Coordinates of C-alpha atoms in Angstrom, one line a residue:
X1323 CA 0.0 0.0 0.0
X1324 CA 0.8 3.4 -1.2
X1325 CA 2.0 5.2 1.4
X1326 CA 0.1 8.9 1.3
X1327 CA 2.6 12.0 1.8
X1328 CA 1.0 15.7 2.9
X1329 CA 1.2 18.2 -0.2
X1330 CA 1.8 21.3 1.7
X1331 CA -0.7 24.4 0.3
X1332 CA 1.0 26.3 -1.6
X1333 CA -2.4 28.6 -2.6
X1334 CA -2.1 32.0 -2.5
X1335 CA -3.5 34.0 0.6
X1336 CA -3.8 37.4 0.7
X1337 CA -1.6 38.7 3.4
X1338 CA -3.4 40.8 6.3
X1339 CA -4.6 44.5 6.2
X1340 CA -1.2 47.0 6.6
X1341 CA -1.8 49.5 8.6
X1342 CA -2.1 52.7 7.3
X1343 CA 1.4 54.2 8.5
X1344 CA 2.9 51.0 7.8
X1345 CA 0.9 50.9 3.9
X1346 CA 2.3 54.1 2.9
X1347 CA 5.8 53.4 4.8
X1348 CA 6.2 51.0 2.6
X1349 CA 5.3 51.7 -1.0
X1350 CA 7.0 55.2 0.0
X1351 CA 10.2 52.7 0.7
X1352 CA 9.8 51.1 -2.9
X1353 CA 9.3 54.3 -4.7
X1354 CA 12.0 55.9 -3.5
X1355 CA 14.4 52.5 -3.8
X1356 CA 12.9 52.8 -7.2
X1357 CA 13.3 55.9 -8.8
X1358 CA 16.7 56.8 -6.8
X1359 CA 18.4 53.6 -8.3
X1360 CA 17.6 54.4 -11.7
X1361 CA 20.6 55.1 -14.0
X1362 CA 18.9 58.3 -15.5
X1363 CA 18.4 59.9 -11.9
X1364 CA 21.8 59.4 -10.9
X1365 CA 23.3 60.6 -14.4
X1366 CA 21.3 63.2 -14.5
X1367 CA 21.5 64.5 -11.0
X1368 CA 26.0 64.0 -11.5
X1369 CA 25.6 66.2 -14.6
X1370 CA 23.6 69.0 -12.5
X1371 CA 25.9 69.3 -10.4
X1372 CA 28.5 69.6 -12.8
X1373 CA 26.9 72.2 -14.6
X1374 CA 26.3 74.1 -11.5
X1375 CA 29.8 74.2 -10.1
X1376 CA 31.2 74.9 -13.8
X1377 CA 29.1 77.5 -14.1
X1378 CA 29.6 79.1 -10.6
X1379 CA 33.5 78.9 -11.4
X1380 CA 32.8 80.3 -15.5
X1381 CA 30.4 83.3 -14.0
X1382 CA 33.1 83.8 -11.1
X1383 CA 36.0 84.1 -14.1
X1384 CA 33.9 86.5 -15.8
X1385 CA 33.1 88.5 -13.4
X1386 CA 36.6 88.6 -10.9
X1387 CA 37.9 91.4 -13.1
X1388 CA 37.2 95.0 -12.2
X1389 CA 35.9 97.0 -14.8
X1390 CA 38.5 99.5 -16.1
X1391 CA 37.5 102.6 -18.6
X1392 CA 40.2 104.2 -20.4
X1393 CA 40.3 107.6 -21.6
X1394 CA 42.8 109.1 -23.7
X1395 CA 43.7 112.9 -22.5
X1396 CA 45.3 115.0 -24.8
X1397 CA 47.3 118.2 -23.8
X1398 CA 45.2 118.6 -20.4
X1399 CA 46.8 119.5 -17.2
X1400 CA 47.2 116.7 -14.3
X1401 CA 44.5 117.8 -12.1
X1402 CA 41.9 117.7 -14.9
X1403 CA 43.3 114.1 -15.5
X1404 CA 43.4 113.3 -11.7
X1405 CA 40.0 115.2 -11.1
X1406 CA 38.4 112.7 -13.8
X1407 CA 39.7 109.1 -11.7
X1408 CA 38.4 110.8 -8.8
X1409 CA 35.1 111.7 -9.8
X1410 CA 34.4 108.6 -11.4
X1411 CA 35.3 106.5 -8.1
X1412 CA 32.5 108.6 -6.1
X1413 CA 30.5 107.9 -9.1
X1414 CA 31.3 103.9 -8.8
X1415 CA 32.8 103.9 -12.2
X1416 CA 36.6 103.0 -12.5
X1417 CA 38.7 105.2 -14.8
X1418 CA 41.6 105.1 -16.0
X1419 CA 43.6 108.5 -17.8
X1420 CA 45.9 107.7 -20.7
X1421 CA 48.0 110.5 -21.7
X1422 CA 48.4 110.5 -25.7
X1423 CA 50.6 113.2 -27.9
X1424 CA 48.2 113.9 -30.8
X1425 CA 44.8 114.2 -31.0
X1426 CA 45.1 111.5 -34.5
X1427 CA 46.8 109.0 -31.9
X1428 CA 43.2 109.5 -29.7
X1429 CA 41.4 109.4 -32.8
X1430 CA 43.2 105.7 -33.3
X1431 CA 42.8 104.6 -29.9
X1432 CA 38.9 105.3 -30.0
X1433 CA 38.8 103.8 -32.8
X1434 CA 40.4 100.6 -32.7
X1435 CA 38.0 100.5 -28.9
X1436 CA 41.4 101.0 -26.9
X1437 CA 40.3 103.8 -24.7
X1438 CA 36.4 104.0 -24.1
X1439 CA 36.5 108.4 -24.9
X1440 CA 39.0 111.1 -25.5
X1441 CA 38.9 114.1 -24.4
X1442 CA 41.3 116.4 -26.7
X1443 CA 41.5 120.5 -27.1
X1444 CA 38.5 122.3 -29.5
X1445 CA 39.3 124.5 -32.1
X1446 CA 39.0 127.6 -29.8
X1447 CA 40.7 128.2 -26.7
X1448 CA 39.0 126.9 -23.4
X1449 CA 37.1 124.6 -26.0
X1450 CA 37.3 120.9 -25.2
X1451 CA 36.3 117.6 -27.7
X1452 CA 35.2 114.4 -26.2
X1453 CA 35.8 111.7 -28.5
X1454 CA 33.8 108.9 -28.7
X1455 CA 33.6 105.4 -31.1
X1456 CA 29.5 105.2 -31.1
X1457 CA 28.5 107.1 -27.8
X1458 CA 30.3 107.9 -24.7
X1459 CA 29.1 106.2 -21.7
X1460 CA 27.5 108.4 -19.6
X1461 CA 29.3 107.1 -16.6
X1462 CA 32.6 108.4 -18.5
X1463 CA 31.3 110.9 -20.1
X1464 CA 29.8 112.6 -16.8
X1465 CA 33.2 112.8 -15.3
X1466 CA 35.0 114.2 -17.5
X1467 CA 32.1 117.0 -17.9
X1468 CA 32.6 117.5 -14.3
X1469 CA 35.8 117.4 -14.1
X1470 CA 36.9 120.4 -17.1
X1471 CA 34.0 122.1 -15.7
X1472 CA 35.4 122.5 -12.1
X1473 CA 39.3 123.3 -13.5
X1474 CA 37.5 126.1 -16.1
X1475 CA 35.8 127.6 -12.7
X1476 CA 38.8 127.0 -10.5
X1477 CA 41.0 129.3 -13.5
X1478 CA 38.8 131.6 -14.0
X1479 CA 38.4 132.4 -10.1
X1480 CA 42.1 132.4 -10.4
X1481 CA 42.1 135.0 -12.9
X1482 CA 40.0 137.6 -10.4
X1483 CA 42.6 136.5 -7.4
X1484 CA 40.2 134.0 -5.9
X1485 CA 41.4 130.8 -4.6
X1486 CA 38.9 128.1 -5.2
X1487 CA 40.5 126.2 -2.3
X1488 CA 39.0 129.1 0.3
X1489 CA 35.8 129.0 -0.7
X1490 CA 33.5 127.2 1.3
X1491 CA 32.3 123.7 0.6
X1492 CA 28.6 122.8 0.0
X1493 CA 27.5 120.0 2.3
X1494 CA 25.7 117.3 0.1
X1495 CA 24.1 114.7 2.1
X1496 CA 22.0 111.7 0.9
X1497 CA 18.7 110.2 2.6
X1498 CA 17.3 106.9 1.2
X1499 CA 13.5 106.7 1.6
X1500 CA 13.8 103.3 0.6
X1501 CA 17.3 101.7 1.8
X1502 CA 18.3 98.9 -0.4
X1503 CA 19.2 95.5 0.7
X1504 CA 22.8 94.5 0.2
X1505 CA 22.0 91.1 0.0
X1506 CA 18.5 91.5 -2.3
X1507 CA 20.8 90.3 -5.2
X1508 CA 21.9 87.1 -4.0
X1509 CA 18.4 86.3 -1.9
X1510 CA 16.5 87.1 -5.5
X1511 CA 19.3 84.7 -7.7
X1512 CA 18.7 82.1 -4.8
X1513 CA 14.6 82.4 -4.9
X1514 CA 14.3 82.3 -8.9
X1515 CA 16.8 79.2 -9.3
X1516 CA 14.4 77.6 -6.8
X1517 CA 11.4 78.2 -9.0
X1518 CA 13.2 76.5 -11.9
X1519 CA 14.1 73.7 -9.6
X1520 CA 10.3 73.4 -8.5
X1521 CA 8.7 73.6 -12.0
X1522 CA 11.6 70.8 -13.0
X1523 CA 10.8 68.6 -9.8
X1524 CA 6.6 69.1 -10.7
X1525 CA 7.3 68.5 -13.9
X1526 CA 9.8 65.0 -14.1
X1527 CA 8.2 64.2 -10.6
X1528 CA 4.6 64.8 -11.2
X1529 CA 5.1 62.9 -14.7
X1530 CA 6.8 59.6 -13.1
X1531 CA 3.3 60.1 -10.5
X1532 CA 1.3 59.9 -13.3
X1533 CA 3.1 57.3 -15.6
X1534 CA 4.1 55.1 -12.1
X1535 CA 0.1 55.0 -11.5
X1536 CA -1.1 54.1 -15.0
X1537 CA 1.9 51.2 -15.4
X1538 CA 0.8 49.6 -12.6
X1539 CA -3.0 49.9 -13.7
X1540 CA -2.3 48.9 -17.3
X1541 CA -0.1 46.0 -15.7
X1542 CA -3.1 45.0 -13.6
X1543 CA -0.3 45.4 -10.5
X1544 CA -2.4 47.7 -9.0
X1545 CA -5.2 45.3 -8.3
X1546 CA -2.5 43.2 -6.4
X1547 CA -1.4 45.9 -4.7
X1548 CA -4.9 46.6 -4.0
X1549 CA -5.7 43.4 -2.3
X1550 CA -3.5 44.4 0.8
X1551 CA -3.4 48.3 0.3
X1552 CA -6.2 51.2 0.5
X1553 CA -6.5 53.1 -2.8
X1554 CA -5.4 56.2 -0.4
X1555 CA -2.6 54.6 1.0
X1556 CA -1.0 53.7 -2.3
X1557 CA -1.6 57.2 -3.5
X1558 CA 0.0 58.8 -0.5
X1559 CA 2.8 56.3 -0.6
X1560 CA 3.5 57.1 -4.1
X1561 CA 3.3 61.2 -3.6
X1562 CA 5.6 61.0 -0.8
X1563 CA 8.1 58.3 -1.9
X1564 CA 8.5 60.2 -5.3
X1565 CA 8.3 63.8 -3.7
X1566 CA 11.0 62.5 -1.2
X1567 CA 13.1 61.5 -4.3
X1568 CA 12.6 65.1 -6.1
X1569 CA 13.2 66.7 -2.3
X1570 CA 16.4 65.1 -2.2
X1571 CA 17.1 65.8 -5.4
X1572 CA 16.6 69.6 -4.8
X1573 CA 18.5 69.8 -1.5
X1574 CA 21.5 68.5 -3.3
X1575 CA 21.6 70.5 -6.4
X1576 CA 21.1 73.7 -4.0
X1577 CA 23.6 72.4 -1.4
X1578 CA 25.8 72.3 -4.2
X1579 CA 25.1 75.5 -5.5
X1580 CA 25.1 77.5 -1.9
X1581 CA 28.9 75.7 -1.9
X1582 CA 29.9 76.3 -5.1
X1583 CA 28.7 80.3 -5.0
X1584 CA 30.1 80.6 -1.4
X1585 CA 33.9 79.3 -2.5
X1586 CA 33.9 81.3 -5.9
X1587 CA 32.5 84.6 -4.2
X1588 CA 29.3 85.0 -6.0
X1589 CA 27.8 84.6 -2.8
X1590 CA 29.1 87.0 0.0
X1591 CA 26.2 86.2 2.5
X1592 CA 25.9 82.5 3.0
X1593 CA 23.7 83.1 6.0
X1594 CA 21.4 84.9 4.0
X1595 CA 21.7 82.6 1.5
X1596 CA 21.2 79.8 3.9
X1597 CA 18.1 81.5 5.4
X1598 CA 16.5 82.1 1.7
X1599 CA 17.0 78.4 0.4
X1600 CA 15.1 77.4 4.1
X1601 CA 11.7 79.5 2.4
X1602 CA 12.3 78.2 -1.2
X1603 CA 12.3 74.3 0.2
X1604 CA 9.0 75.2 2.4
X1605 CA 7.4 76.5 -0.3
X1606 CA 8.7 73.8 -2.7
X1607 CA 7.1 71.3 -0.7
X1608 CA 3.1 72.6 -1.2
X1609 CA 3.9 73.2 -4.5
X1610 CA 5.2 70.0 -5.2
X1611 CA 2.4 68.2 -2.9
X1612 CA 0.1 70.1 -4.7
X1613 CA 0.6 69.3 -8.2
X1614 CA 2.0 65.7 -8.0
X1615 CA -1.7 64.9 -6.1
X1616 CA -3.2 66.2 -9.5
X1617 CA -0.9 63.9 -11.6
X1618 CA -1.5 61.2 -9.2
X1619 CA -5.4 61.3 -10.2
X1620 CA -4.9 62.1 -14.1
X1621 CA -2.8 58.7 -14.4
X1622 CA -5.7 57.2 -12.7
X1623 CA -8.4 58.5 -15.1
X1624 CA -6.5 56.8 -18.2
X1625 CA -5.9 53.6 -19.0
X1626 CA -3.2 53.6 -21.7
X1627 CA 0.8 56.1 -21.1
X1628 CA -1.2 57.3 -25.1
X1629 CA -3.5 59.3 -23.5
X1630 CA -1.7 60.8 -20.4
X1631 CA -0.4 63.7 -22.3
X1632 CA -3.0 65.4 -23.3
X1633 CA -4.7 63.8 -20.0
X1634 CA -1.9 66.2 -18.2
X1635 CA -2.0 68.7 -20.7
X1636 CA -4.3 71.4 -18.4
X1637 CA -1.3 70.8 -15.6
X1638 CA 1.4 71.5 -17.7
X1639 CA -0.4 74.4 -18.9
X1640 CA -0.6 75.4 -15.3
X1641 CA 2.8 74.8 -14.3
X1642 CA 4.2 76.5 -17.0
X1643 CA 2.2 79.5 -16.0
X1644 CA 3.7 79.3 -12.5
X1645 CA 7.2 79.6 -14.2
X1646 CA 6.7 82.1 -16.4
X1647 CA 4.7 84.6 -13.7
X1648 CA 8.0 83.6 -11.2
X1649 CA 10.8 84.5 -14.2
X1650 CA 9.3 87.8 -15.0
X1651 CA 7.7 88.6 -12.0
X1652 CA 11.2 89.0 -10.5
X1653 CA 11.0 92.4 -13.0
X1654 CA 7.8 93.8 -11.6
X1655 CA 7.7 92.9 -8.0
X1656 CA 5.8 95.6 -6.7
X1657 CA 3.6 95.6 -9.1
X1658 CA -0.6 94.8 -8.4
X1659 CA -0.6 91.9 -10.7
X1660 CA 2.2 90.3 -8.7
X1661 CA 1.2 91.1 -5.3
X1662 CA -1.8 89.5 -6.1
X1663 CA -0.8 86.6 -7.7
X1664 CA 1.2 85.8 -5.1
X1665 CA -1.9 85.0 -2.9
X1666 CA -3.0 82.7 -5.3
X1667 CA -2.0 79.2 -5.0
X1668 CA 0.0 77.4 -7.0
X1669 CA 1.5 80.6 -7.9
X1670 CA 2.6 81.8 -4.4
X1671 CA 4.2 78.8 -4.2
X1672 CA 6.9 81.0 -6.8
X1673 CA 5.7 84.2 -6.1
X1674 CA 6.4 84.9 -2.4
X1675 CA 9.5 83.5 -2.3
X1676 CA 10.8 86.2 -4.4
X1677 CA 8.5 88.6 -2.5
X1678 CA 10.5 87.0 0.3
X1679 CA 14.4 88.0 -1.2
X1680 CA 12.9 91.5 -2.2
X1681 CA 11.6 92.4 1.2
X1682 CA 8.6 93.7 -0.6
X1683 CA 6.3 91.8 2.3
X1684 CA 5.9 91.1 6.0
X1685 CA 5.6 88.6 8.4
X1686 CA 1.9 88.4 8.6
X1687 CA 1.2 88.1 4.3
X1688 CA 3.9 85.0 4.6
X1689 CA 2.0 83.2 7.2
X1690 CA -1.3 84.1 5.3
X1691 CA 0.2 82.8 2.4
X1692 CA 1.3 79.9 3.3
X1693 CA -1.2 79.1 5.5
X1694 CA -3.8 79.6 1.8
X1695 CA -1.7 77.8 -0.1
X1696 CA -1.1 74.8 2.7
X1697 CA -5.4 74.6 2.9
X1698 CA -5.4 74.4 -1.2
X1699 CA -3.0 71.5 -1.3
X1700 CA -5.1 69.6 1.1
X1701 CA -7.7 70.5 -1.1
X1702 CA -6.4 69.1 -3.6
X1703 CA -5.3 66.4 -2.3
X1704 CA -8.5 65.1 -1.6
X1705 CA -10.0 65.7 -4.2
X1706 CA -7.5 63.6 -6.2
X1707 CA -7.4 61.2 -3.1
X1708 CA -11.5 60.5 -4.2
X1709 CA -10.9 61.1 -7.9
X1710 CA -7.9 58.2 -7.7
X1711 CA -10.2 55.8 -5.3
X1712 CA -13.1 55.8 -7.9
X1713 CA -10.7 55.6 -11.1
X1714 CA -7.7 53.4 -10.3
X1715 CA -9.4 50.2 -11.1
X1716 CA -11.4 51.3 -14.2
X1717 CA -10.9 50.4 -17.6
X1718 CA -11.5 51.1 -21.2
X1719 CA -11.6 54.7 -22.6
X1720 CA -10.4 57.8 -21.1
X1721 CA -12.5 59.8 -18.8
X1722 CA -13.8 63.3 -19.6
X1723 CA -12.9 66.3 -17.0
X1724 CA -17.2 66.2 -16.7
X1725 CA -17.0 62.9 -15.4
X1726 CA -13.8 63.1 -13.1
X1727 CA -15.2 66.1 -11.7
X1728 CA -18.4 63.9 -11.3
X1729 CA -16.2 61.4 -9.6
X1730 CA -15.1 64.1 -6.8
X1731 CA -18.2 64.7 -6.1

């Protein structure tokens, strides 16, 4: 007799409930295990940073020499020479005199763009010619003005016995109504790289959102998935695993740029700097949050990669705008339009960090703010939370915005 053996049961069982911490813990985990691993992230995150620091050392090259303009004196006494390099320093313009023999010598230097203006004897005594290739400067041509101007005065007081030496000097002083910020510069370079770097993060993150969601419903993975997973944990698993990638992402490429700046001397104030890159990442995280939940849900309402562009085409639209109001925005910062856009989510989300670097707004509009724009993203993230929950598992043709917006009902 046949002895029986036991076949152990090797069926399938579907594993316990996750809790929800644990749920999005874990497909966070895989996402980011994922996505940082790929060899596209990592090449392309290496040659960012290469670009940065090459371009912080070619913009630090280009800019580490001090402006010089020349200007080619002819037959004019030292203190008219010396009176022109002086007045251009309180002006903030460096010149430097070049004494020449003939005025055809001054002619050549102008020119062949040697010397930046001349500044030779008329035709009539006590007449003067400023020589010029296409148009002097008026930062060179305004000191030499000034300066054969005051020697004309000082001779002709000399000529009456008056020494322009005794005569009193006119106290000038200067009141700013409106003190600049000797750091604006910087805090303004820092804020608009981190708009580009948010707009690149919503849109390469908020596209792997939306293509991770549809290859997993196309694959039929997401019903797996499904059998142990809330639709809600999934979603927020995949938001913050992926947003945790483009975060990191982010926080590098500026580390490396704050660095880079700071040892080349772009940047002078790395506490400032420090400080300004703080608010970018805060407000990079709404936007992000904000527009990778929208992606999240229009993956879900397709069923084929086909369709997801002109699925996502109304986001990209939107994002787009966002970059554009941020890039010239940083022109008209005071202006209504910005101001008010800058209330308006997702656009603060650009907007008042620049307001931010400016100093063109206060404590209580940046709470405000953020406080709008951090009740619009959990807006929208529940609304794409339901829109994901009633889409994920359908199939066949594309659904129309009527019936998504049906679906977040």
């Amino acid at each position: 007799m046949t002895a029986l053996h036991h076949v152990p049961d090797t069926t399938t069982r579907p594993s316990p409930k996750a809790s929800a911490a644990q749920a999005i813990r874990l497909v966070a985990e895989r996402e980011i295990t994922t996505r940082a691993k790929t060899r596209s992230f990592v090449v392309s995150t290496v040659l960012l940073m290469v670009v940065i620091i090459a371009g912080a050392i070619v913009i630090n090259l280009l800019a580490g020499g001090e402006d010089v303009e020349k200007v080619a004196v002819v037959g004019q006494p030292a203190v008219v020479t010396e009176s022109i390099v002086a007045i251009g320093d309180s002006a903030g313009t460096t010149i430097a005199t070049e004494p020449v023999d003939t005025i055809e010598q001054a002619r050549s230097r102008v020119t062949d763009g040697d010397v930046a203006a001349a500044l030779v004897p008329g035709e009539t005594p006590g007449s003067y010619v400023i020589l010029s290739k296409d148009g002097a400067d008026p930062a060179v041509e305004g000191p030499i003005r000034t300066a054969v101007s005051q020697a004309g005065i000082a001779d002709a007081l000399a000529a009456r016995g008056v020494d322009a030496a005794s005569l009193p000097a006119v106290d000038i002083s200067v009141t700013q109504l409106q003190p600049a910020h000797p750091d604006e510069g910087e805090r303004l370079v820092i804020a608009l790289v981190g708009v580009v770097l948010l707009i690149t993060a919503i849109m390469m993150g908020g596209t792997m959102v939306a293509v991770g969601v549809v290859e997993e419903k196309t694959s039929r993975v997401v019903e797996l998935l499904l059998a142990t997973i809330k639709p809600l944990h999934l979603l927020w698993g995949k938001i913050i695993g992926i947003g945790t990638v483009a975060l990191a992402q982010v926080v590098l490429l500026g580390a490396t740029a704050l660095i880079a700046g700071t040892a080349t001397g772009i940047l002078t104030l790395p506490g400032a700097a420090v400080g300004m890159f703080a608010a970018v990442i805060a407000w990079f995280v709404l936007g992000f949050l904000f527009f990778a939940s929208l992606y999240a849900a229009t993956g879900a309402i397709v069923s084929r990669q086909e369709e997801l562009s002109s699925a996502s085409f109304p986001l990209t639209v939107l994002a787009m705008a966002v970059m554009y109001a941020g890039i010239f925005g940083v022109q008209a910062l005071d202006s209504t339009l910005i101001k008010v856009l800058s209330w308006i989510p997702p656009f603060s989300a650009a907007l008042m960090p620049m307001r931010i670097a400016s100093g063109d707004t206060d404590t209580l509009q940046i709470v405000l703010t953020f406080l709008i724009m951090a009740v619009v993203c959990a807006l929208a993230t529940w609304v794409a939370a339901r829109i994901y929950q009633r889409s994920i598992l359908r199939t066949g043709s594309r659904l129309g915005w009527g019936e998504v917006l049906k679906l977040a009902r």
